[in-house]
């Protein structure tokens, strides 16, 4: 098993659909993250969970809803998305959410909203 | 002022040369600094990180940090065509909620010419 696994790798959804992205980490880490990567923009932090508790929500629209049932799993529930939400969604994990813990990324989900 | 700034490139170097990638950051409270490599269509991969002023070497890679100048760089010695990728500089600082957020630059695209 690779360190951080994301499914699905690719997702096409209509604006009225509901879908979920899944992330699982096998590194024994306690913090998990969702990032969004759009063309020509830096990676944008969306959510942070530390020991299953959400510690950061960077003003993300409510059409994105995270869920962290345990320290190894993280979900991003999507509903009524907009075409501008099309991007690469990256999950990451780290030992904790402190200064000296590097993040390890999954392979990402390429999302296209039609 | 952008939080983390990088020259977008492309930076072209001949095979075997030293590639020098630069990054500046705006927040003096930033505590840790990371370099990631991202191949086209792939997720970011951690290369190395640095916390203290000075140089840190790992194989062909050297990270340099100057907190007074708010400057961090990555040197790649004996550049290989396989080093051709986008290099992301990332900076961790404490958020208002107390956890540490990793903020990325847009990345510098490196091309190593055989």
Short mmCIF file of C-alpha atoms in Angstrom, two decimals:
data_model
loop_
_atom_site.label_atom_id
_atom_site.label_comp_id
_atom_site.label_asym_id
_atom_site.label_seq_id
_atom_site.Cartn_x
_atom_site.Cartn_y
_atom_site.Cartn_z
CA UNK A 1 0.00 0.00 0.00
CA UNK A 2 1.30 3.44 -0.88
CA UNK A 3 1.45 6.03 1.90
CA UNK A 4 -1.55 8.16 0.98
CA UNK A 5 -4.19 6.75 -1.36
CA UNK A 6 -6.92 8.78 -3.00
CA UNK A 7 -9.96 7.54 -4.91
CA UNK A 8 -11.22 8.05 -7.49
CA UNK A 9 -8.30 9.28 -9.61
CA UNK A 10 -10.64 11.03 -12.04
CA UNK A 11 -14.20 12.26 -11.56
CA UNK A 12 -16.60 14.00 -13.93
CA UNK A 13 -19.78 15.31 -12.38
CA UNK A 14 -22.65 17.56 -13.27
CA UNK A 15 -23.50 20.63 -11.27
CA UNK A 16 -26.46 18.91 -9.60
CA UNK A 17 -24.64 15.71 -8.66
CA UNK A 18 -23.43 14.62 -5.24
CA UNK A 19 -20.15 12.76 -5.03
CA UNK A 20 -17.44 12.05 -2.48
CA UNK A 21 -13.66 11.92 -2.62
CA UNK A 22 -11.88 9.44 -0.37
CA UNK A 23 -8.42 9.54 1.16
CA UNK A 24 -6.67 6.91 3.26
CA UNK A 25 -3.22 7.12 4.80
CA UNK A 26 -1.08 4.19 5.97
CA UNK A 27 1.68 6.26 7.59
CA UNK A 28 0.37 6.36 11.14
CA UNK A 29 -0.07 10.11 10.91
CA UNK A 30 -2.49 12.15 13.00
CA UNK A 31 -3.15 15.15 10.75
CA UNK A 32 -4.86 15.14 7.36
CA UNK A 33 -5.46 17.88 4.83
CA UNK A 34 -7.39 18.76 1.69
CA UNK A 35 -5.73 21.02 -0.86
CA UNK A 36 -7.02 22.34 -4.20
CA UNK A 37 -4.68 22.85 -7.14
CA UNK A 38 -5.97 24.91 -10.07
CA UNK A 39 -4.05 25.84 -13.19
CA UNK A 40 -1.63 28.74 -12.75
CA UNK A 41 -2.46 29.08 -9.04
CA UNK A 42 -0.59 27.85 -5.98
CA UNK A 43 -1.95 24.97 -3.96
CA UNK A 44 -4.76 26.24 -1.76
CA UNK A 45 -5.35 24.77 1.69
CA UNK A 46 -9.00 23.89 2.22
CA UNK A 47 -9.30 21.92 5.47
CA UNK A 48 -7.08 20.58 8.25
CA UNK A 49 -7.90 17.78 10.67
CA UNK A 50 -5.74 16.88 13.65
CA UNK A 51 -6.67 13.77 15.65
CA UNK A 52 -10.03 13.73 13.81
CA UNK A 53 -10.88 17.27 14.85
CA UNK A 54 -11.17 20.01 12.24
CA UNK A 55 -8.67 22.72 13.08
CA UNK A 56 -8.79 24.82 9.92
CA UNK A 57 -11.43 25.78 7.36
CA UNK A 58 -9.99 28.31 4.96
CA UNK A 59 -13.27 29.99 4.01
CA UNK A 60 -14.26 27.10 1.79
CA UNK A 61 -17.78 27.27 0.29
CA UNK A 62 -20.32 25.01 1.97
CA UNK A 63 -20.74 22.96 -1.21
CA UNK A 64 -17.52 21.26 -0.02
CA UNK A 65 -18.08 19.25 3.15
CA UNK A 66 -15.21 17.35 4.81
CA UNK A 67 -15.53 14.33 7.05
CA UNK A 68 -12.81 12.66 9.12
CA UNK A 69 -14.11 9.52 10.87
CA UNK A 70 -10.66 8.53 12.16
CA UNK A 71 -7.02 9.56 11.79
CA UNK A 72 -6.54 7.32 8.75
CA UNK A 73 -9.51 8.35 6.62
CA UNK A 74 -10.64 11.64 5.17
CA UNK A 75 -13.54 12.38 2.85
CA UNK A 76 -14.60 15.40 0.84
CA UNK A 77 -18.30 15.43 0.05
CA UNK A 78 -19.25 17.47 -3.01
CA UNK A 79 -22.66 18.85 -3.97
CA UNK A 80 -23.98 21.47 -6.39
CA UNK A 81 -20.49 22.34 -7.58
CA UNK A 82 -19.65 25.02 -10.11
CA UNK A 83 -17.49 24.66 -13.24
CA UNK A 84 -14.78 26.77 -11.54
CA UNK A 85 -14.44 24.01 -8.95
CA UNK A 86 -12.80 21.85 -11.60
CA UNK A 87 -9.27 21.21 -10.31
CA UNK A 88 -6.90 18.64 -8.86
CA UNK A 89 -7.89 17.85 -5.27
CA UNK A 90 -5.00 16.63 -3.16
CA UNK A 91 -5.13 14.90 0.18
CA UNK A 92 -2.08 14.99 2.44
CA UNK A 93 -1.10 13.74 5.86
CA UNK A 94 1.55 14.60 8.44
CA UNK A 95 2.61 13.32 11.84
CA UNK A 96 0.80 16.26 13.44
CA UNK A 97 -0.18 19.83 12.56
CA UNK A 98 2.91 21.39 14.15
CA UNK A 99 5.70 23.38 12.52
CA UNK A 100 8.20 20.62 11.80
CA UNK A 101 6.01 17.91 10.30
CA UNK A 102 6.30 17.63 6.52
CA UNK A 103 3.20 16.81 4.49
CA UNK A 104 2.98 13.71 2.31
CA UNK A 105 0.56 13.91 -0.60
CA UNK A 106 -1.66 11.38 -2.29
CA UNK A 107 -1.93 11.12 -6.08
CA UNK A 108 -4.93 13.41 -6.22
CA UNK A 109 -8.39 13.33 -7.76
CA UNK A 110 -8.79 15.21 -11.05
CA UNK A 111 -12.30 16.69 -10.84
CA UNK A 112 -14.19 18.06 -13.82
CA UNK A 113 -17.52 19.80 -13.24
CA UNK A 114 -19.71 20.04 -16.34
CA UNK B 1 2.57 41.01 -1.43
CA UNK B 2 2.27 37.29 -2.06
CA UNK B 3 3.05 35.08 0.91
CA UNK B 4 5.44 32.82 -0.98
CA UNK B 5 7.00 34.02 -4.23
CA UNK B 6 8.86 32.03 -6.83
CA UNK B 7 9.99 32.82 -10.35
CA UNK B 8 7.68 30.75 -12.54
CA UNK B 9 10.41 30.07 -15.09
CA UNK B 10 10.95 28.08 -17.11
CA UNK B 11 14.51 27.72 -15.86
CA UNK B 12 16.64 25.86 -18.37
CA UNK B 13 19.99 24.34 -17.41
CA UNK B 14 22.26 21.94 -19.30
CA UNK B 15 22.68 18.40 -18.03
CA UNK B 16 25.38 18.23 -15.36
CA UNK B 17 25.06 21.88 -14.34
CA UNK B 18 23.85 23.31 -11.05
CA UNK B 19 20.23 24.41 -10.97
CA UNK B 20 19.41 27.19 -8.51
CA UNK B 21 15.80 27.69 -7.45
CA UNK B 22 14.82 30.65 -5.31
CA UNK B 23 11.93 31.52 -3.04
CA UNK B 24 11.04 34.49 -0.85
CA UNK B 25 8.39 34.67 1.84
CA UNK B 26 6.61 37.57 3.48
CA UNK B 27 5.87 36.44 7.05
CA UNK B 28 8.83 36.70 9.42
CA UNK B 29 7.04 34.33 11.78
CA UNK B 30 7.41 31.45 9.32
CA UNK B 31 9.14 28.57 11.04
CA UNK B 32 9.79 25.77 8.58
CA UNK B 33 10.47 25.58 4.87
CA UNK B 34 9.89 22.78 2.41
CA UNK B 35 10.74 21.97 -1.18
CA UNK B 36 8.47 19.72 -3.22
CA UNK B 37 8.92 18.41 -6.74
CA UNK B 38 5.88 17.95 -8.96
CA UNK B 39 6.03 16.18 -12.29
CA UNK B 40 3.37 17.06 -14.83
CA UNK B 41 0.10 15.35 -13.96
CA UNK B 42 1.45 14.01 -10.66
CA UNK B 43 1.19 15.03 -7.03
CA UNK B 44 3.87 16.96 -5.10
CA UNK B 45 6.70 14.87 -3.71
CA UNK B 46 8.74 16.05 -0.71
CA UNK B 47 12.42 16.64 -1.52
CA UNK B 48 13.68 18.19 1.68
CA UNK B 49 12.96 20.67 4.46
CA UNK B 50 14.95 23.13 6.52
CA UNK B 51 14.29 24.92 9.79
CA UNK B 52 17.53 26.70 10.71
CA UNK B 53 19.60 29.33 8.97
CA UNK B 54 22.34 27.94 6.78
CA UNK B 55 22.68 25.01 4.43
CA UNK B 56 21.29 21.50 4.56
CA UNK B 57 22.53 18.88 2.11
CA UNK B 58 20.87 15.66 1.00
CA UNK B 59 22.57 13.91 -1.89
CA UNK B 60 22.55 16.20 -4.93
CA UNK B 61 20.19 18.65 -3.22
CA UNK B 62 21.13 21.55 -0.93
CA UNK B 63 18.58 23.78 0.75
CA UNK B 64 19.70 27.19 1.96
CA UNK B 65 17.80 29.38 4.41
CA UNK B 66 18.36 33.02 5.31
CA UNK B 67 15.66 34.15 7.72
CA UNK B 68 16.97 37.73 7.91
CA UNK B 69 16.48 38.09 4.16
CA UNK B 70 13.34 35.88 4.18
CA UNK B 71 14.89 33.80 1.46
CA UNK B 72 15.13 30.08 0.86
CA UNK B 73 16.76 28.34 -2.07
CA UNK B 74 17.29 24.87 -3.49
CA UNK B 75 20.43 23.89 -5.38
CA UNK B 76 20.47 20.78 -7.53
CA UNK B 77 23.97 19.61 -8.42
CA UNK B 78 24.76 17.49 -11.48
CA UNK B 79 21.28 18.17 -12.91
CA UNK B 80 19.71 15.29 -14.83
CA UNK B 81 16.90 15.31 -17.40
CA UNK B 82 14.84 13.39 -14.81
CA UNK B 83 15.02 16.49 -12.58
CA UNK B 84 12.83 18.35 -15.10
CA UNK B 85 9.71 19.20 -13.12
CA UNK B 86 8.02 22.04 -11.26
CA UNK B 87 9.60 22.79 -7.88
CA UNK B 88 7.29 24.10 -5.19
CA UNK B 89 8.50 26.13 -2.24
CA UNK B 90 6.28 25.89 0.83
CA UNK B 91 6.37 27.70 4.15
CA UNK B 92 4.78 26.78 7.48
CA UNK B 93 3.56 29.42 9.87
CA UNK B 94 1.17 29.37 12.79
CA UNK B 95 -2.41 30.23 11.97
CA UNK B 96 -4.80 32.18 14.16
CA UNK B 97 -6.31 28.90 15.33
CA UNK B 98 -2.94 27.76 16.65
CA UNK B 99 -2.13 25.02 14.16
CA UNK B 100 0.51 25.37 11.47
CA UNK B 101 -0.50 25.94 7.85
CA UNK B 102 1.65 25.06 4.86
CA UNK B 103 1.47 27.79 2.20
CA UNK B 104 2.82 27.15 -1.28
CA UNK B 105 4.35 29.28 -3.99
CA UNK B 106 3.25 28.86 -7.60
CA UNK B 107 6.36 26.86 -8.39
CA UNK B 108 9.33 27.16 -10.73
CA UNK B 109 9.41 24.97 -13.81
CA UNK B 110 12.86 23.47 -14.35
CA UNK B 111 13.99 22.02 -17.65
CA UNK B 112 17.29 20.11 -17.81
CA UNK B 113 18.55 19.96 -21.37
CA UNK B 114 20.47 16.77 -22.35
#
